[in-house]
Tab-separated table of C-alpha atoms in Angstrom:
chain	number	residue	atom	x	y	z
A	266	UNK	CA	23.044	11.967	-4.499
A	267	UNK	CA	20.897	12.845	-1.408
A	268	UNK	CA	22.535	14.919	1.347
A	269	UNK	CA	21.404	14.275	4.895
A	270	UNK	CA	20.107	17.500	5.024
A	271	UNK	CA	17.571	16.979	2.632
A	272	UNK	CA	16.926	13.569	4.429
A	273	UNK	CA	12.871	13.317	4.792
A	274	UNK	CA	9.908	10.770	5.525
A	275	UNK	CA	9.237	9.199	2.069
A	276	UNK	CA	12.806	9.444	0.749
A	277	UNK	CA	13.863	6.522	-1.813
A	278	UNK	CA	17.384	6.054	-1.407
A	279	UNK	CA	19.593	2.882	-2.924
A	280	UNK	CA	22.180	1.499	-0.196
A	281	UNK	CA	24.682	-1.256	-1.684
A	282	UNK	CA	22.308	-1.449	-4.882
A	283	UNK	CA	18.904	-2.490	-3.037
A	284	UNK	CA	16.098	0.158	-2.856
A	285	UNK	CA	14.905	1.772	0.763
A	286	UNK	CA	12.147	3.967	1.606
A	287	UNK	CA	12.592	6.044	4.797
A	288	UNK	CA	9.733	5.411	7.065
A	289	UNK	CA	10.892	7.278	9.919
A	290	UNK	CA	13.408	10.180	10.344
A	291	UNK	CA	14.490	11.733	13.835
A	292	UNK	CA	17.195	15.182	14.060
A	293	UNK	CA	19.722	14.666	17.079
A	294	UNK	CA	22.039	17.413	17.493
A	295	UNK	CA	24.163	16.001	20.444
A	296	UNK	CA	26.241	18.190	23.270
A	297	UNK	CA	29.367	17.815	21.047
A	298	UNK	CA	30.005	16.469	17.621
A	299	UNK	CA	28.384	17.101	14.323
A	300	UNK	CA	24.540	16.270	13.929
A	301	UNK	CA	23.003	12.787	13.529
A	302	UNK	CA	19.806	11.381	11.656
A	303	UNK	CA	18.673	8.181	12.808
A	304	UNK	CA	15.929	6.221	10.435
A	305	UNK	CA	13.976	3.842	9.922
A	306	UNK	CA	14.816	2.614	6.649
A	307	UNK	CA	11.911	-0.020	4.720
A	308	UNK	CA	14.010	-2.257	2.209
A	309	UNK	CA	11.717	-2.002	-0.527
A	310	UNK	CA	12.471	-5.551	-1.900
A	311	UNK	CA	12.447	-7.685	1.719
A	312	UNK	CA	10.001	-5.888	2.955
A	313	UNK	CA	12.136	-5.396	6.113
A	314	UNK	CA	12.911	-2.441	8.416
A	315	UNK	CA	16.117	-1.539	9.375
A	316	UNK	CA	17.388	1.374	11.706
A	317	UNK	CA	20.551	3.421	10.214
A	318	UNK	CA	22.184	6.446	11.587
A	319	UNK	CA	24.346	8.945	9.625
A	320	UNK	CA	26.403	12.159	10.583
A	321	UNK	CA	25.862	15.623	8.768
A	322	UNK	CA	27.308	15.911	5.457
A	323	UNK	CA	26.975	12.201	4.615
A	324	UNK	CA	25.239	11.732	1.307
A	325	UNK	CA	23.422	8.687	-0.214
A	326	UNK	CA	22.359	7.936	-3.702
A	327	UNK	CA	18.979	8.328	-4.958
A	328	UNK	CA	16.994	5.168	-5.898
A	329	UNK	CA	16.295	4.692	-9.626
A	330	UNK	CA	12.288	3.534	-8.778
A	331	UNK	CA	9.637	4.895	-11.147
A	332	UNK	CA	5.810	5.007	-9.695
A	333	UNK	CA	2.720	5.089	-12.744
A	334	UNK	CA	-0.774	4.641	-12.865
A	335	UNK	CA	-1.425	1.113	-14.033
A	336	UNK	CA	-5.073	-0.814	-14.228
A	337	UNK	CA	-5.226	-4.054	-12.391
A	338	UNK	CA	-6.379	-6.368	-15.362
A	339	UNK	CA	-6.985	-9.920	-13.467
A	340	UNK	CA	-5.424	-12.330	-10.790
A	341	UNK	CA	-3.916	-15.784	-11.556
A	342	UNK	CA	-3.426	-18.180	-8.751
A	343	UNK	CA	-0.962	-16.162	-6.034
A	344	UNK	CA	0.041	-13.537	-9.452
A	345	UNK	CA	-1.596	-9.937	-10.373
A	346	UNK	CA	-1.307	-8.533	-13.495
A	347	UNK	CA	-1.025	-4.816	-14.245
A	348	UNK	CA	-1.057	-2.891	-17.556
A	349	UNK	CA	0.468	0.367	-17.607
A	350	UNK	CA	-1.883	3.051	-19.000
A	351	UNK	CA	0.418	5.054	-20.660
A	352	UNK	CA	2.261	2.428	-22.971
A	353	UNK	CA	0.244	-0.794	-22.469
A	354	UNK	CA	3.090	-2.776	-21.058
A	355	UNK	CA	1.671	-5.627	-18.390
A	356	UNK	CA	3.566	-6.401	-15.177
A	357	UNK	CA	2.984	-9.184	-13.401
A	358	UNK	CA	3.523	-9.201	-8.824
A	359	UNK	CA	3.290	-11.671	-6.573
A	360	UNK	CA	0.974	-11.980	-3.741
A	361	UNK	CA	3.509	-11.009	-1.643
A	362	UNK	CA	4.752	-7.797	-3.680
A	363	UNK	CA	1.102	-6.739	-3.449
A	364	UNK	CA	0.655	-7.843	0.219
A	365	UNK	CA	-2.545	-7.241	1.866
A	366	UNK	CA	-3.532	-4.623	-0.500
A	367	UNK	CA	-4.697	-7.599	-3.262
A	368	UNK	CA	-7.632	-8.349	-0.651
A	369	UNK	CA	-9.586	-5.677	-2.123
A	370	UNK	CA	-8.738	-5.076	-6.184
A	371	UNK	CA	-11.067	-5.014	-8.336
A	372	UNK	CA	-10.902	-6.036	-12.164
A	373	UNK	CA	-10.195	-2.534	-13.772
A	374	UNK	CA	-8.895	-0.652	-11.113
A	375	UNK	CA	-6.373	1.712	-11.389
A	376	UNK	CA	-3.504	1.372	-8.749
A	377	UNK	CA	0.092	2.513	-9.033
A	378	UNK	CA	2.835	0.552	-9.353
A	379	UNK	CA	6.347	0.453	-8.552
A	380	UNK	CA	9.483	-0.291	-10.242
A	381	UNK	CA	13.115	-0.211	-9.458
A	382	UNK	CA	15.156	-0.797	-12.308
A	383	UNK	CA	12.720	-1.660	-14.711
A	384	UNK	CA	11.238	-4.500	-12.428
A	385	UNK	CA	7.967	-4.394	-10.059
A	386	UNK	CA	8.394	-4.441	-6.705
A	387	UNK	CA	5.276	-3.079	-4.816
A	388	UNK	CA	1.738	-1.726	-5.930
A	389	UNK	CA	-0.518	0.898	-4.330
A	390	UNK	CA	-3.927	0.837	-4.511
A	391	UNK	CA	-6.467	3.879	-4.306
A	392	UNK	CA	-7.068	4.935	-0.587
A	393	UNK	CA	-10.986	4.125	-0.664
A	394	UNK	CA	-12.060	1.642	-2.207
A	395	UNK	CA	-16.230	1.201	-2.787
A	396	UNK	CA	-17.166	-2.743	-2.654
A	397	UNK	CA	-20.325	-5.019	-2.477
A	398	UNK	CA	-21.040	-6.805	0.542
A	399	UNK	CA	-21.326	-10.626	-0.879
A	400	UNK	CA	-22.202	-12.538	2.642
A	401	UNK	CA	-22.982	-11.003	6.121
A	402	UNK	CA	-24.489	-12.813	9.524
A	403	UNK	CA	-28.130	-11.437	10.152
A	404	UNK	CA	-27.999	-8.956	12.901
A	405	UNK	CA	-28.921	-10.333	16.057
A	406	UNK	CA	-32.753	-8.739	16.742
A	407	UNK	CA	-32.853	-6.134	19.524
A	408	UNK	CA	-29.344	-5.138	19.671
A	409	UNK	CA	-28.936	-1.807	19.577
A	410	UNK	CA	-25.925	-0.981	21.279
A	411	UNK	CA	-23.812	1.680	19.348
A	412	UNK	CA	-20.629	0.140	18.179
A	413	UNK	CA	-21.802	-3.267	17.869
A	414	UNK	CA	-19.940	-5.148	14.179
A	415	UNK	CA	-19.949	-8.646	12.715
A	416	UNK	CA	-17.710	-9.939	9.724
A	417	UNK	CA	-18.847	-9.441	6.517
A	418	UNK	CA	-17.550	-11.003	3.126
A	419	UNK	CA	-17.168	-8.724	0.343
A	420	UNK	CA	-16.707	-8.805	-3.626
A	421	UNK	CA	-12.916	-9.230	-3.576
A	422	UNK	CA	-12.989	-12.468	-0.947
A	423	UNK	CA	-11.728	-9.572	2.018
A	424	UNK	CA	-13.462	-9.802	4.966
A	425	UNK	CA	-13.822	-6.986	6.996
A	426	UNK	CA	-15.625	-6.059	10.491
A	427	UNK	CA	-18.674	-4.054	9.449
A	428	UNK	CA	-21.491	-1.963	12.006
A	429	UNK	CA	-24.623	-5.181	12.568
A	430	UNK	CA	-27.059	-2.929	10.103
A	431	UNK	CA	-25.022	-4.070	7.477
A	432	UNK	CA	-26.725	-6.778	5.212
A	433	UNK	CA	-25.896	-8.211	1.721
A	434	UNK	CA	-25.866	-6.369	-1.420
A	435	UNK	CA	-24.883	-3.040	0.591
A	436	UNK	CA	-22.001	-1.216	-0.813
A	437	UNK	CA	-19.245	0.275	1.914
A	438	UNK	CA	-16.388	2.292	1.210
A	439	UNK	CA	-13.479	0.154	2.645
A	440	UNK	CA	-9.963	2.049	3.806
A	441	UNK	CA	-7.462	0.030	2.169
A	442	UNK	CA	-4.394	1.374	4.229
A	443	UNK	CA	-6.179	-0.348	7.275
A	444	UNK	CA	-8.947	-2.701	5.927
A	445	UNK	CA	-11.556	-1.139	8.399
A	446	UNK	CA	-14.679	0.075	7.266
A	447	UNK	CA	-15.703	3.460	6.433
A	448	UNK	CA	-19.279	4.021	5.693
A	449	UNK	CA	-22.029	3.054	3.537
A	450	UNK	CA	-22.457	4.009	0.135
A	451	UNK	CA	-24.397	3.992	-3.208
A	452	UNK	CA	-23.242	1.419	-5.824
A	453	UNK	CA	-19.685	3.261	-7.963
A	454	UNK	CA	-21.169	4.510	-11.402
């Protein structure tokens, strides 16, 4: 059981059996009465946000998830498989489970997944990820203006919005939190 003193940003909690992440968590100690914590509460199955408010002293059960390193092995039509590097065990999500972070996995990376009650429900991938730019417009000649990007196309399928000196075969090192560029890079070894 969590107290809602111990209430923090990050918190997995279970309310009426379904997993929640706290997203968001505000102290209000008003003129009279005991102390409230309002947050923003991510159901970690819907996707959904919710906003929930509890008094001082009220507690909430932790959620059973478990989060492991696991190597993205291939994707099938709208599924992504996942073996776990410790025991070998494959998990298959859904293109929506994954979400946008499936735009830029690459065969063999590692990620970490998560599971509530032995099931996935979401995947992380690394933070920066390095990728080859497959297709990108010529930049128009003469344009020099500093901030000027075009789309590019990389490895994955992604496309991203890329600085104009970008061409094909450059690697950039992509943000996947966002999906903006970062910078250019040498080819991963």
């Amino acid at each position: 059981m969590i107290s809602t003193s111990d209430f923090r940003k990050g918190m997995k909690v279970q309310i009426d059996g379904t997993p929640f992440v706290c997203v968001e968590m505000n102290f209000r100690k008003p003129g009279k009465g005991a102390a409230l914590y309002e947050c923003k509460m991510k159901n970690l199955l819907r996707d959904t946000v919710t906003d929930r408010t509890y008094r001082a002293g009220q507690t909430l059960e932790e959620a059973d998830i478990m989060e492991f390193t696991a190597q993205f092995l291939y994707k099938q039509v709208d599924t992504f498989v996942f073996m776990n590097n410790q025991d070998y065990e494959q998990y298959e999500l859904t293109a929506e489970q994954v979400g946008d972070v499936g735009k830029f996995l690459k065969e063999n990376m590692d990620c970490q997944v998560m599971t509530f009650d032995n099931n996935p429900i979401g995947v992380a991938a690394p933070n920066h990820v390095v990728l080859q730019v497959e297709w990108a417009e010529p930049a128009p000649k003469g344009n020099t203006a500093t901030g000027v990007s075009k789309p590019v196309k990389l490895e994955t399928g992604a496309e991203i919005l890329a600085p104009a000196f970008i061409n094909e075969g450059d690697w950039l090192r992509v943000d996947t939190r966002t999906g903006e560029y970062v910078e250019r890079t040498t080819a991963p070894e």
